[in-house]
Amino acid sequence: MHMETSIVDVVIGMQYGDEGKGKIANQMAASGEYDYVVRFNGGGNAGHTIYLNGEKIVTHLVPCGILHGIPSIIGNGCVINTQKLFDELEYLKGFGFDTSILKIAENAHIITQEHIDEDSKDTTIGTTRTGNGPCYKDKVGRTGLRAKDVPELEPHLIDMYTYIHGQSKKFLAEGAQGYWLDVDFGDYPYVTSSNTGVGALLNNGFNYNQIRNVIGVIKCYSTYVGAKGYQKYDERFEQLREVGQEYGATTGRPRQIDWLDLDEVNVACKMNGVDFLYINKMDVLRQVDSSWNLYEDQTVVSCKDENTFMNRIGKYLDPSIDIEFQGQLH
Ligand code: IMP
Ligand code: MG
């Protein structure tokens, strides 16, 4: 097939991060369909857990394409801790992956020790203390350091225009965090310092005509990590945390838990133009007795069984969205 332009499929979290984007992006990368995998926002604050050939692999900054031999790009919307990046590349080399195929946008920003020191003083937001916010602050303040200013990164550097528009390739874009942590649309100030939705992808050099599929990812319950009080008291949330292993991949902090919020998911789907929605961890929710609960209009609705729960979700969201449940009974 002759393609006149590059195209991109994008995977985005529709909640507060930790929806299982890593798993979905990894499945998609494994299809062999993509020439490149690209990250377009965030940095080492993210934690993507992937199980590959029985091994648990946790990445923070490196796109999942590296695990499949697919050249992968850390886009200009990302922020990079150079030392952490090299540590992660060593870790991945230890599994036998070829990390020389990693590309880095020359205009991505660099996290410095000062950024980490400043972030470590945070007590109000509950950040990951990785220097993420202070780095973006310097970027927007026009006082930042960029990848092209760091000689050690030289062998990896690219410019996004040449990669996206100088050839006709298929890209898989892997989002970080989730829509409700978006700096503009999330619950400010309890947000991350980047845009996390489809707009962030466009700011990495893709134009809107190139976006083919937008893939939203959620869990069948909600989790949030950070300083605001989010979890209400319910014994079942404690059970969900243990069964679902709801602890931060980057910081190990316990995630606060609540039922699935369909209004949040609906807004996130609309704002991002979601075509496909993956709903993860049905197997986890099933293990916690009579928990087929969800919110509609800020009111808890108790569904009598798993099927009712699934139907209810399908009816609430835009009917054009293709929904796939993961961890379902077969
Ligand atoms: P920061 O991104 O480190 O500045 O943290 C800001 C907020 O976003 C905090 O509530 C973090 O817990 C949250 N956050 C950042 N990255 C992730 C992620 O990958 N998953 C879940 N929460 C995240
Ligand atoms: Mg589309």
mmCIF file of C-alpha atoms and ligand atoms in Angstrom:
data_model
loop_
_atom_site.group_PDB
_atom_site.id
_atom_site.type_symbol
_atom_site.label_atom_id
_atom_site.label_comp_id
_atom_site.label_asym_id
_atom_site.label_seq_id
_atom_site.Cartn_x
_atom_site.Cartn_y
_atom_site.Cartn_z
ATOM 1 C CA MET A 1 0.000 0.000 0.000
ATOM 2 C CA HIS A 2 1.275 3.450 -0.849
ATOM 3 C CA MET A 3 0.960 5.886 1.993
ATOM 4 C CA GLU A 4 1.322 9.552 1.342
ATOM 5 C CA THR A 5 1.883 10.537 4.893
ATOM 6 C CA SER A 6 2.764 9.046 8.227
ATOM 7 C CA ILE A 7 -0.119 7.998 10.446
ATOM 8 C CA VAL A 8 -0.373 7.632 14.190
ATOM 9 C CA ASP A 9 -2.512 5.584 16.584
ATOM 10 C CA VAL A 10 -2.478 6.974 20.095
ATOM 11 C CA VAL A 11 -3.077 5.305 23.469
ATOM 12 C CA ILE A 12 -4.318 7.661 26.203
ATOM 13 C CA GLY A 13 -5.389 7.133 29.835
ATOM 14 C CA MET A 14 -8.936 8.316 30.563
ATOM 15 C CA GLN A 15 -8.586 8.426 34.357
ATOM 16 C CA TYR A 16 -5.709 9.407 36.712
ATOM 17 C CA GLY A 17 -2.932 7.299 35.222
ATOM 18 C CA ASP A 18 -2.224 3.646 36.004
ATOM 19 C CA GLU A 19 -5.054 2.481 33.749
ATOM 20 C CA GLY A 20 -2.874 -0.176 32.135
ATOM 21 C CA LYS A 21 -1.815 1.822 29.078
ATOM 22 C CA GLY A 22 1.535 0.034 29.120
ATOM 23 C CA LYS A 23 -0.159 -3.319 28.685
ATOM 24 C CA ILE A 24 -2.335 -2.138 25.783
ATOM 25 C CA ALA A 25 0.480 -0.256 24.032
ATOM 26 C CA ASN A 26 2.660 -3.319 24.425
ATOM 27 C CA GLN A 27 0.003 -5.572 22.848
ATOM 28 C CA MET A 28 -0.300 -3.137 19.963
ATOM 29 C CA ALA A 29 3.469 -2.854 19.489
ATOM 30 C CA ALA A 30 3.664 -6.674 19.438
ATOM 31 C CA SER A 31 1.300 -6.735 16.421
ATOM 32 C CA GLY A 32 4.226 -5.793 14.189
ATOM 33 C CA GLU A 33 2.168 -3.075 12.540
ATOM 34 C CA TYR A 34 4.215 -0.102 13.696
ATOM 35 C CA ASP A 35 7.487 1.356 12.445
ATOM 36 C CA TYR A 36 7.971 3.618 15.466
ATOM 37 C CA VAL A 37 6.697 3.965 19.011
ATOM 38 C CA VAL A 38 6.717 7.463 20.464
ATOM 39 C CA ARG A 39 6.224 8.975 23.915
ATOM 40 C CA PHE A 40 4.865 12.511 23.818
ATOM 41 C CA ASN A 41 4.463 13.790 27.389
ATOM 42 C CA GLY A 42 5.766 13.423 30.921
ATOM 43 C CA GLY A 43 8.997 11.832 31.993
ATOM 44 C CA GLY A 44 10.269 9.613 34.755
ATOM 45 C CA ASN A 45 7.137 10.335 36.799
ATOM 46 C CA ALA A 46 5.397 7.665 34.716
ATOM 47 C CA GLY A 47 5.741 3.973 35.395
ATOM 48 C CA HIS A 48 4.727 1.446 32.780
ATOM 49 C CA THR A 49 4.557 -2.160 33.937
ATOM 50 C CA ILE A 50 4.782 -4.739 31.185
ATOM 51 C CA TYR A 51 4.827 -8.534 31.424
ATOM 52 C CA LEU A 52 6.798 -10.011 28.551
ATOM 53 C CA ASN A 53 7.605 -13.719 28.281
ATOM 54 C CA GLY A 54 6.821 -14.147 31.973
ATOM 55 C CA GLU A 55 9.107 -11.312 33.051
ATOM 56 C CA LYS A 56 7.957 -8.149 34.780
ATOM 57 C CA ILE A 57 9.555 -5.087 33.198
ATOM 58 C CA VAL A 58 8.995 -1.581 34.558
ATOM 59 C CA THR A 59 9.893 1.339 32.337
ATOM 60 C CA HIS A 60 9.596 5.038 33.088
ATOM 61 C CA LEU A 61 10.725 6.952 30.054
ATOM 62 C CA VAL A 62 11.664 4.498 27.308
ATOM 63 C CA PRO A 63 8.794 3.702 24.889
ATOM 64 C CA CYS A 64 7.620 0.075 24.802
ATOM 65 C CA GLY A 65 8.745 -0.332 21.184
ATOM 66 C CA ILE A 66 12.283 -0.988 22.453
ATOM 67 C CA LEU A 67 10.965 -4.289 23.905
ATOM 68 C CA HIS A 68 9.960 -5.340 20.377
ATOM 69 C CA GLY A 69 12.967 -4.116 18.411
ATOM 70 C CA ILE A 70 10.932 -1.166 17.091
ATOM 71 C CA PRO A 71 12.832 2.137 16.858
ATOM 72 C CA SER A 72 11.288 4.403 19.483
ATOM 73 C CA ILE A 73 11.216 8.102 20.114
ATOM 74 C CA ILE A 74 11.137 10.213 23.254
ATOM 75 C CA GLY A 75 9.286 13.189 21.817
ATOM 76 C CA ASN A 76 9.832 16.878 22.451
ATOM 77 C CA GLY A 77 6.867 17.000 24.845
ATOM 78 C CA CYS A 78 8.760 14.807 27.305
ATOM 79 C CA VAL A 79 11.219 15.791 30.015
ATOM 80 C CA ILE A 80 14.355 13.713 30.529
ATOM 81 C CA ASN A 81 16.513 12.920 33.518
ATOM 82 C CA THR A 82 19.691 11.958 31.631
ATOM 83 C CA GLN A 83 21.145 9.771 34.402
ATOM 84 C CA LYS A 84 17.823 7.962 34.952
ATOM 85 C CA LEU A 85 17.494 7.448 31.215
ATOM 86 C CA PHE A 86 20.936 5.844 30.964
ATOM 87 C CA ASP A 87 20.149 3.678 34.017
ATOM 88 C CA GLU A 88 16.931 2.547 32.353
ATOM 89 C CA LEU A 89 18.779 1.742 29.125
ATOM 90 C CA GLU A 90 21.274 -0.373 31.109
ATOM 91 C CA TYR A 91 18.377 -2.161 32.830
ATOM 92 C CA LEU A 92 16.777 -2.926 29.460
ATOM 93 C CA LYS A 93 20.101 -4.069 27.967
ATOM 94 C CA GLY A 94 20.209 -6.524 30.875
ATOM 95 C CA PHE A 95 17.110 -8.193 29.399
ATOM 96 C CA GLY A 96 18.856 -8.348 26.024
ATOM 97 C CA PHE A 97 17.065 -5.453 24.320
ATOM 98 C CA ASP A 98 18.831 -3.320 21.716
ATOM 99 C CA THR A 99 18.671 0.200 23.105
ATOM 100 C CA SER A 100 20.715 1.823 20.340
ATOM 101 C CA ILE A 101 17.453 2.257 18.400
ATOM 102 C CA LEU A 102 16.210 4.851 20.882
ATOM 103 C CA LYS A 103 15.754 8.329 19.402
ATOM 104 C CA ILE A 104 15.328 11.535 21.357
ATOM 105 C CA ALA A 105 13.823 14.769 20.079
ATOM 106 C CA GLU A 106 16.564 17.375 20.162
ATOM 107 C CA ASN A 107 14.139 19.908 21.629
ATOM 108 C CA ALA A 108 12.948 17.744 24.542
ATOM 109 C CA HIS A 109 13.766 19.293 27.913
ATOM 110 C CA ILE A 110 16.238 18.083 30.508
ATOM 111 C CA ILE A 111 15.559 17.576 34.207
ATOM 112 C CA THR A 112 18.407 18.918 36.342
ATOM 113 C CA GLN A 113 19.401 18.274 39.954
ATOM 114 C CA GLU A 114 17.889 21.683 40.839
ATOM 115 C CA HIS A 115 14.558 20.518 39.433
ATOM 116 C CA ILE A 116 14.684 17.361 41.536
ATOM 117 C CA ASP A 117 15.682 19.307 44.665
ATOM 118 C CA GLU A 118 12.806 21.737 44.170
ATOM 119 C CA ASP A 119 10.302 18.943 43.503
ATOM 120 C CA SER A 120 11.470 17.075 46.598
ATOM 121 C CA LYS A 121 10.191 19.940 48.744
ATOM 122 C CA ASP A 122 6.632 19.408 47.504
ATOM 123 C CA THR A 123 4.120 18.693 50.235
ATOM 124 C CA THR A 124 0.887 19.978 48.705
ATOM 125 C CA ILE A 125 0.467 18.138 45.387
ATOM 126 C CA GLY A 126 1.985 14.787 46.244
ATOM 127 C CA THR A 127 4.217 14.736 43.176
ATOM 128 C CA THR A 128 6.484 11.841 42.238
ATOM 129 C CA ARG A 129 9.441 14.094 43.214
ATOM 130 C CA THR A 130 11.144 13.325 39.920
ATOM 131 C CA GLY A 131 11.659 17.002 38.971
ATOM 132 C CA ASN A 132 8.873 16.891 36.408
ATOM 133 C CA GLY A 133 7.001 20.071 37.373
ATOM 134 C CA PRO A 134 10.052 22.325 37.883
ATOM 135 C CA CYS A 135 11.462 21.187 34.520
ATOM 136 C CA TYR A 136 8.277 22.144 32.663
ATOM 137 C CA LYS A 137 8.274 25.427 34.594
ATOM 138 C CA ASP A 138 11.724 26.238 33.191
ATOM 139 C CA LYS A 139 10.623 25.132 29.719
ATOM 140 C CA VAL A 140 7.677 27.521 29.687
ATOM 141 C CA GLY A 141 9.788 30.196 31.424
ATOM 142 C CA ARG A 142 12.328 29.898 28.560
ATOM 143 C CA THR A 143 15.184 29.123 30.943
ATOM 144 C CA GLY A 144 15.350 25.371 30.330
ATOM 145 C CA LEU A 145 18.074 23.056 29.093
ATOM 146 C CA ARG A 146 17.311 20.921 26.047
ATOM 147 C CA ALA A 147 18.463 17.525 24.825
ATOM 148 C CA LYS A 148 20.652 19.128 22.166
ATOM 149 C CA ASP A 149 22.589 20.885 24.954
ATOM 150 C CA VAL A 150 23.714 17.517 26.399
ATOM 151 C CA PRO A 151 26.682 15.881 24.503
ATOM 152 C CA GLU A 152 25.965 12.354 25.871
ATOM 153 C CA LEU A 153 22.566 12.376 24.156
ATOM 154 C CA GLU A 154 24.040 13.339 20.763
ATOM 155 C CA PRO A 155 23.967 9.800 19.225
ATOM 156 C CA HIS A 156 20.205 9.565 19.853
ATOM 157 C CA LEU A 157 19.071 13.018 18.736
ATOM 158 C CA ILE A 158 16.542 13.591 15.961
ATOM 159 C CA ASP A 159 14.240 16.353 14.835
ATOM 160 C CA MET A 160 10.548 15.463 14.899
ATOM 161 C CA TYR A 161 9.685 17.054 11.551
ATOM 162 C CA THR A 162 12.095 14.846 9.628
ATOM 163 C CA TYR A 163 10.861 11.648 11.297
ATOM 164 C CA ILE A 164 7.158 12.363 10.996
ATOM 165 C CA HIS A 165 6.932 14.268 7.727
ATOM 166 C CA GLY A 166 10.105 13.281 5.879
ATOM 167 C CA GLN A 167 8.855 9.709 5.464
ATOM 168 C CA SER A 168 5.589 7.722 5.410
ATOM 169 C CA LYS A 169 5.573 5.495 8.475
ATOM 170 C CA LYS A 170 3.188 4.075 11.059
ATOM 171 C CA PHE A 171 3.602 5.425 14.557
ATOM 172 C CA LEU A 172 2.179 4.185 17.818
ATOM 173 C CA ALA A 173 2.028 6.955 20.406
ATOM 174 C CA GLU A 174 2.052 5.940 24.037
ATOM 175 C CA GLY A 175 0.545 8.438 26.465
ATOM 176 C CA ALA A 176 1.645 8.897 30.062
ATOM 177 C CA GLN A 177 -0.501 9.736 33.117
ATOM 178 C CA GLY A 178 -4.189 10.189 32.367
ATOM 179 C CA TYR A 179 -6.656 12.770 31.139
ATOM 180 C CA TRP A 180 -7.708 13.794 34.686
ATOM 181 C CA LEU A 181 -4.095 14.651 35.533
ATOM 182 C CA ASP A 182 -3.937 17.047 32.558
ATOM 183 C CA VAL A 183 -2.576 20.463 33.602
ATOM 184 C CA ASP A 184 -5.482 22.281 31.895
ATOM 185 C CA PHE A 185 -8.412 19.924 32.304
ATOM 186 C CA GLY A 186 -7.591 17.916 35.418
ATOM 187 C CA ASP A 187 -8.438 18.754 39.021
ATOM 188 C CA TYR A 188 -5.945 21.659 39.247
ATOM 189 C CA PRO A 189 -3.647 21.938 41.201
ATOM 190 C CA TYR A 190 -3.752 18.164 41.764
ATOM 191 C CA VAL A 191 -2.457 17.520 38.270
ATOM 192 C CA THR A 192 0.807 16.820 36.514
ATOM 193 C CA SER A 193 2.657 19.623 34.697
ATOM 194 C CA SER A 194 1.950 18.499 31.134
ATOM 195 C CA ASN A 195 -1.031 17.999 28.882
ATOM 196 C CA THR A 196 -1.857 14.329 28.804
ATOM 197 C CA GLY A 197 -4.428 14.089 26.021
ATOM 198 C CA VAL A 198 -4.462 14.084 22.267
ATOM 199 C CA GLY A 199 -3.496 17.780 22.141
ATOM 200 C CA ALA A 200 -0.125 16.876 23.619
ATOM 201 C CA LEU A 201 0.468 14.476 20.730
ATOM 202 C CA LEU A 202 -0.139 17.254 18.201
ATOM 203 C CA ASN A 203 2.454 19.360 19.977
ATOM 204 C CA ASN A 204 5.064 16.738 19.148
ATOM 205 C CA GLY A 205 4.849 17.403 15.425
ATOM 206 C CA PHE A 206 1.939 15.297 14.195
ATOM 207 C CA ASN A 207 -0.878 17.118 12.445
ATOM 208 C CA TYR A 208 -4.516 16.231 13.084
ATOM 209 C CA ASN A 209 -4.950 14.542 9.691
ATOM 210 C CA GLN A 210 -2.368 11.964 10.665
ATOM 211 C CA ILE A 211 -4.266 10.653 13.681
ATOM 212 C CA ARG A 212 -5.948 7.382 12.735
ATOM 213 C CA ASN A 213 -7.205 5.773 15.948
ATOM 214 C CA VAL A 214 -7.481 7.166 19.440
ATOM 215 C CA ILE A 215 -7.422 4.350 21.952
ATOM 216 C CA GLY A 216 -8.654 5.187 25.447
ATOM 217 C CA VAL A 217 -7.718 3.008 28.400
ATOM 218 C CA ILE A 218 -9.436 2.761 31.783
ATOM 219 C CA LYS A 219 -9.676 0.341 34.670
ATOM 220 C CA CYS A 220 -13.106 -0.877 35.762
ATOM 221 C CA TYR A 221 -12.589 1.083 39.000
ATOM 222 C CA SER A 222 -10.749 4.349 39.679
ATOM 223 C CA THR A 223 -7.416 5.026 41.342
ATOM 224 C CA TYR A 224 -5.504 8.226 42.090
ATOM 225 C CA VAL A 225 -2.112 8.815 43.716
ATOM 226 C CA GLY A 226 -1.301 12.162 45.282
ATOM 227 C CA ALA A 227 -1.939 14.521 48.169
ATOM 228 C CA LYS A 228 -5.658 15.224 47.845
ATOM 229 C CA GLY A 229 -8.145 13.142 49.815
ATOM 230 C CA TYR A 230 -9.797 10.949 47.230
ATOM 231 C CA GLN A 231 -10.711 7.604 48.753
ATOM 232 C CA LYS A 232 -13.846 7.327 50.865
ATOM 233 C CA TYR A 233 -14.099 4.637 53.489
ATOM 234 C CA ASP A 234 -15.163 1.273 52.150
ATOM 235 C CA GLU A 235 -13.623 -2.049 53.133
ATOM 236 C CA ARG A 236 -13.851 -3.165 49.521
ATOM 237 C CA PHE A 237 -11.429 -0.440 48.409
ATOM 238 C CA GLU A 238 -8.807 -1.919 50.749
ATOM 239 C CA GLN A 239 -9.415 -5.328 49.199
ATOM 240 C CA LEU A 240 -9.227 -3.890 45.693
ATOM 241 C CA ARG A 241 -5.856 -2.332 46.498
ATOM 242 C CA GLU A 242 -4.418 -5.673 47.550
ATOM 243 C CA VAL A 243 -5.977 -7.813 44.833
ATOM 244 C CA GLY A 244 -5.166 -5.266 42.124
ATOM 245 C CA GLN A 245 -1.739 -4.429 43.592
ATOM 246 C CA GLU A 246 -2.593 -0.751 43.470
ATOM 247 C CA TYR A 247 0.754 0.726 44.473
ATOM 248 C CA GLY A 248 2.646 3.315 42.394
ATOM 249 C CA ALA A 249 5.110 1.803 39.900
ATOM 250 C CA THR A 250 7.434 4.797 40.370
ATOM 251 C CA THR A 251 7.035 5.665 44.057
ATOM 252 C CA GLY A 252 5.467 2.550 45.637
ATOM 253 C CA ARG A 253 2.789 4.770 47.228
ATOM 254 C CA PRO A 254 -0.633 3.177 47.852
ATOM 255 C CA ARG A 255 -3.153 4.343 45.276
ATOM 256 C CA GLN A 256 -6.460 5.757 46.574
ATOM 257 C CA ILE A 257 -9.433 3.897 45.207
ATOM 258 C CA ASP A 258 -13.037 4.573 44.211
ATOM 259 C CA TRP A 259 -15.636 3.086 41.894
ATOM 260 C CA LEU A 260 -15.557 3.701 38.157
ATOM 261 C CA ASP A 261 -16.829 7.205 37.326
ATOM 262 C CA LEU A 262 -18.675 7.119 34.013
ATOM 263 C CA ASP A 263 -19.025 10.881 33.802
ATOM 264 C CA GLU A 264 -15.264 11.291 34.014
ATOM 265 C CA VAL A 265 -14.739 8.620 31.389
ATOM 266 C CA ASN A 266 -17.388 10.141 29.139
ATOM 267 C CA VAL A 267 -15.797 13.602 29.269
ATOM 268 C CA ALA A 268 -12.327 12.179 28.648
ATOM 269 C CA CYS A 269 -13.594 10.168 25.655
ATOM 270 C CA LYS A 270 -15.257 13.241 24.134
ATOM 271 C CA MET A 271 -12.299 15.545 24.711
ATOM 272 C CA ASN A 272 -9.941 13.091 23.039
ATOM 273 C CA GLY A 273 -12.155 11.706 20.275
ATOM 274 C CA VAL A 274 -11.801 8.133 21.513
ATOM 275 C CA ASP A 275 -12.542 5.429 18.917
ATOM 276 C CA PHE A 276 -11.684 2.347 21.002
ATOM 277 C CA LEU A 277 -11.907 1.956 24.763
ATOM 278 C CA TYR A 278 -10.135 -0.799 26.674
ATOM 279 C CA ILE A 279 -11.487 -1.542 30.137
ATOM 280 C CA ASN A 280 -8.853 -3.316 32.241
ATOM 281 C CA LYS A 281 -8.831 -5.413 35.396
ATOM 282 C CA MET A 282 -12.271 -7.013 35.256
ATOM 283 C CA ASP A 283 -10.641 -10.046 36.894
ATOM 284 C CA VAL A 284 -9.648 -7.881 39.877
ATOM 285 C CA LEU A 285 -13.098 -6.361 40.432
ATOM 286 C CA ARG A 286 -14.676 -9.820 40.174
ATOM 287 C CA GLN A 287 -12.622 -11.026 43.137
ATOM 288 C CA VAL A 288 -14.106 -8.424 45.458
ATOM 289 C CA ASP A 289 -17.625 -9.446 46.443
ATOM 290 C CA SER A 290 -20.640 -7.602 45.037
ATOM 291 C CA SER A 291 -18.569 -4.740 43.694
ATOM 292 C CA TRP A 292 -20.213 -4.106 40.348
ATOM 293 C CA ASN A 293 -20.577 -0.474 41.338
ATOM 294 C CA LEU A 294 -20.064 2.646 39.273
ATOM 295 C CA TYR A 295 -20.927 6.342 39.360
ATOM 296 C CA GLU A 296 -23.409 7.950 37.037
ATOM 297 C CA ASP A 297 -24.065 11.639 37.735
ATOM 298 C CA GLN A 298 -22.088 11.449 41.001
ATOM 299 C CA THR A 299 -24.435 8.759 42.290
ATOM 300 C CA VAL A 300 -23.350 5.193 42.983
ATOM 301 C CA VAL A 301 -25.249 2.659 40.932
ATOM 302 C CA SER A 302 -24.964 -0.980 42.069
ATOM 303 C CA CYS A 303 -25.229 -3.384 39.182
ATOM 304 C CA LYS A 304 -26.495 -6.835 40.038
ATOM 305 C CA ASP A 305 -23.803 -8.684 38.116
ATOM 306 C CA GLU A 306 -20.898 -8.384 35.732
ATOM 307 C CA ASN A 307 -23.028 -8.395 32.595
ATOM 308 C CA THR A 308 -25.285 -5.637 33.865
ATOM 309 C CA PHE A 309 -22.164 -3.611 34.726
ATOM 310 C CA MET A 310 -20.755 -4.043 31.233
ATOM 311 C CA ASN A 311 -24.041 -3.182 29.531
ATOM 312 C CA ARG A 312 -24.464 -0.108 31.677
ATOM 313 C CA ILE A 313 -21.059 1.222 30.613
ATOM 314 C CA GLY A 314 -21.844 0.600 26.942
ATOM 315 C CA LYS A 315 -25.152 2.451 27.217
ATOM 316 C CA TYR A 316 -23.695 5.457 29.021
ATOM 317 C CA LEU A 317 -20.860 6.191 26.601
ATOM 318 C CA ASP A 318 -21.050 7.357 22.991
ATOM 319 C CA PRO A 319 -22.351 4.368 20.979
ATOM 320 C CA SER A 320 -19.679 4.907 18.314
ATOM 321 C CA ILE A 321 -16.967 3.858 20.779
ATOM 322 C CA ASP A 322 -15.822 0.262 20.407
ATOM 323 C CA ILE A 323 -15.421 -1.169 23.916
ATOM 324 C CA GLU A 324 -13.284 -4.139 24.846
ATOM 325 C CA PHE A 325 -13.136 -5.584 28.353
ATOM 326 C CA GLN A 326 -9.924 -7.207 29.531
ATOM 327 C CA GLY A 327 -9.679 -9.821 32.250
ATOM 328 C CA GLN A 328 -13.150 -11.106 31.411
ATOM 329 C CA LEU A 329 -14.430 -14.627 31.989
ATOM 330 C CA HIS A 330 -14.114 -16.788 28.910
HETATM 331 P P1 IMP B 1 4.197 14.930 39.066
HETATM 332 O O1 IMP B 1 3.788 14.526 37.699
HETATM 333 O O2 IMP B 1 5.350 14.111 39.590
HETATM 334 O O3 IMP B 1 4.423 16.401 39.203
HETATM 335 O O4 IMP B 1 2.972 14.586 40.037
HETATM 336 C C1 IMP B 1 1.748 15.292 39.966
HETATM 337 C C2 IMP B 1 0.579 14.361 40.231
HETATM 338 O O5 IMP B 1 0.475 13.413 39.157
HETATM 339 C C3 IMP B 1 0.712 13.501 41.495
HETATM 340 O O6 IMP B 1 -0.588 13.319 42.027
HETATM 341 C C4 IMP B 1 1.290 12.192 40.974
HETATM 342 O O7 IMP B 1 0.997 11.101 41.823
HETATM 343 C C5 IMP B 1 0.544 12.082 39.660
HETATM 344 N N1 IMP B 1 1.259 11.264 38.667
HETATM 345 C C6 IMP B 1 2.318 11.620 37.911
HETATM 346 N N2 IMP B 1 2.674 10.621 37.097
HETATM 347 C C7 IMP B 1 1.815 9.614 37.323
HETATM 348 C C8 IMP B 1 1.642 8.319 36.744
HETATM 349 O O8 IMP B 1 2.364 7.884 35.848
HETATM 350 N N3 IMP B 1 0.627 7.565 37.247
HETATM 351 C C9 IMP B 1 -0.210 8.022 38.214
HETATM 352 N N4 IMP B 1 -0.101 9.232 38.769
HETATM 353 C C10 IMP B 1 0.907 10.025 38.316
HETATM 354 MG MG MG B 2 -10.024 9.310 14.240
#
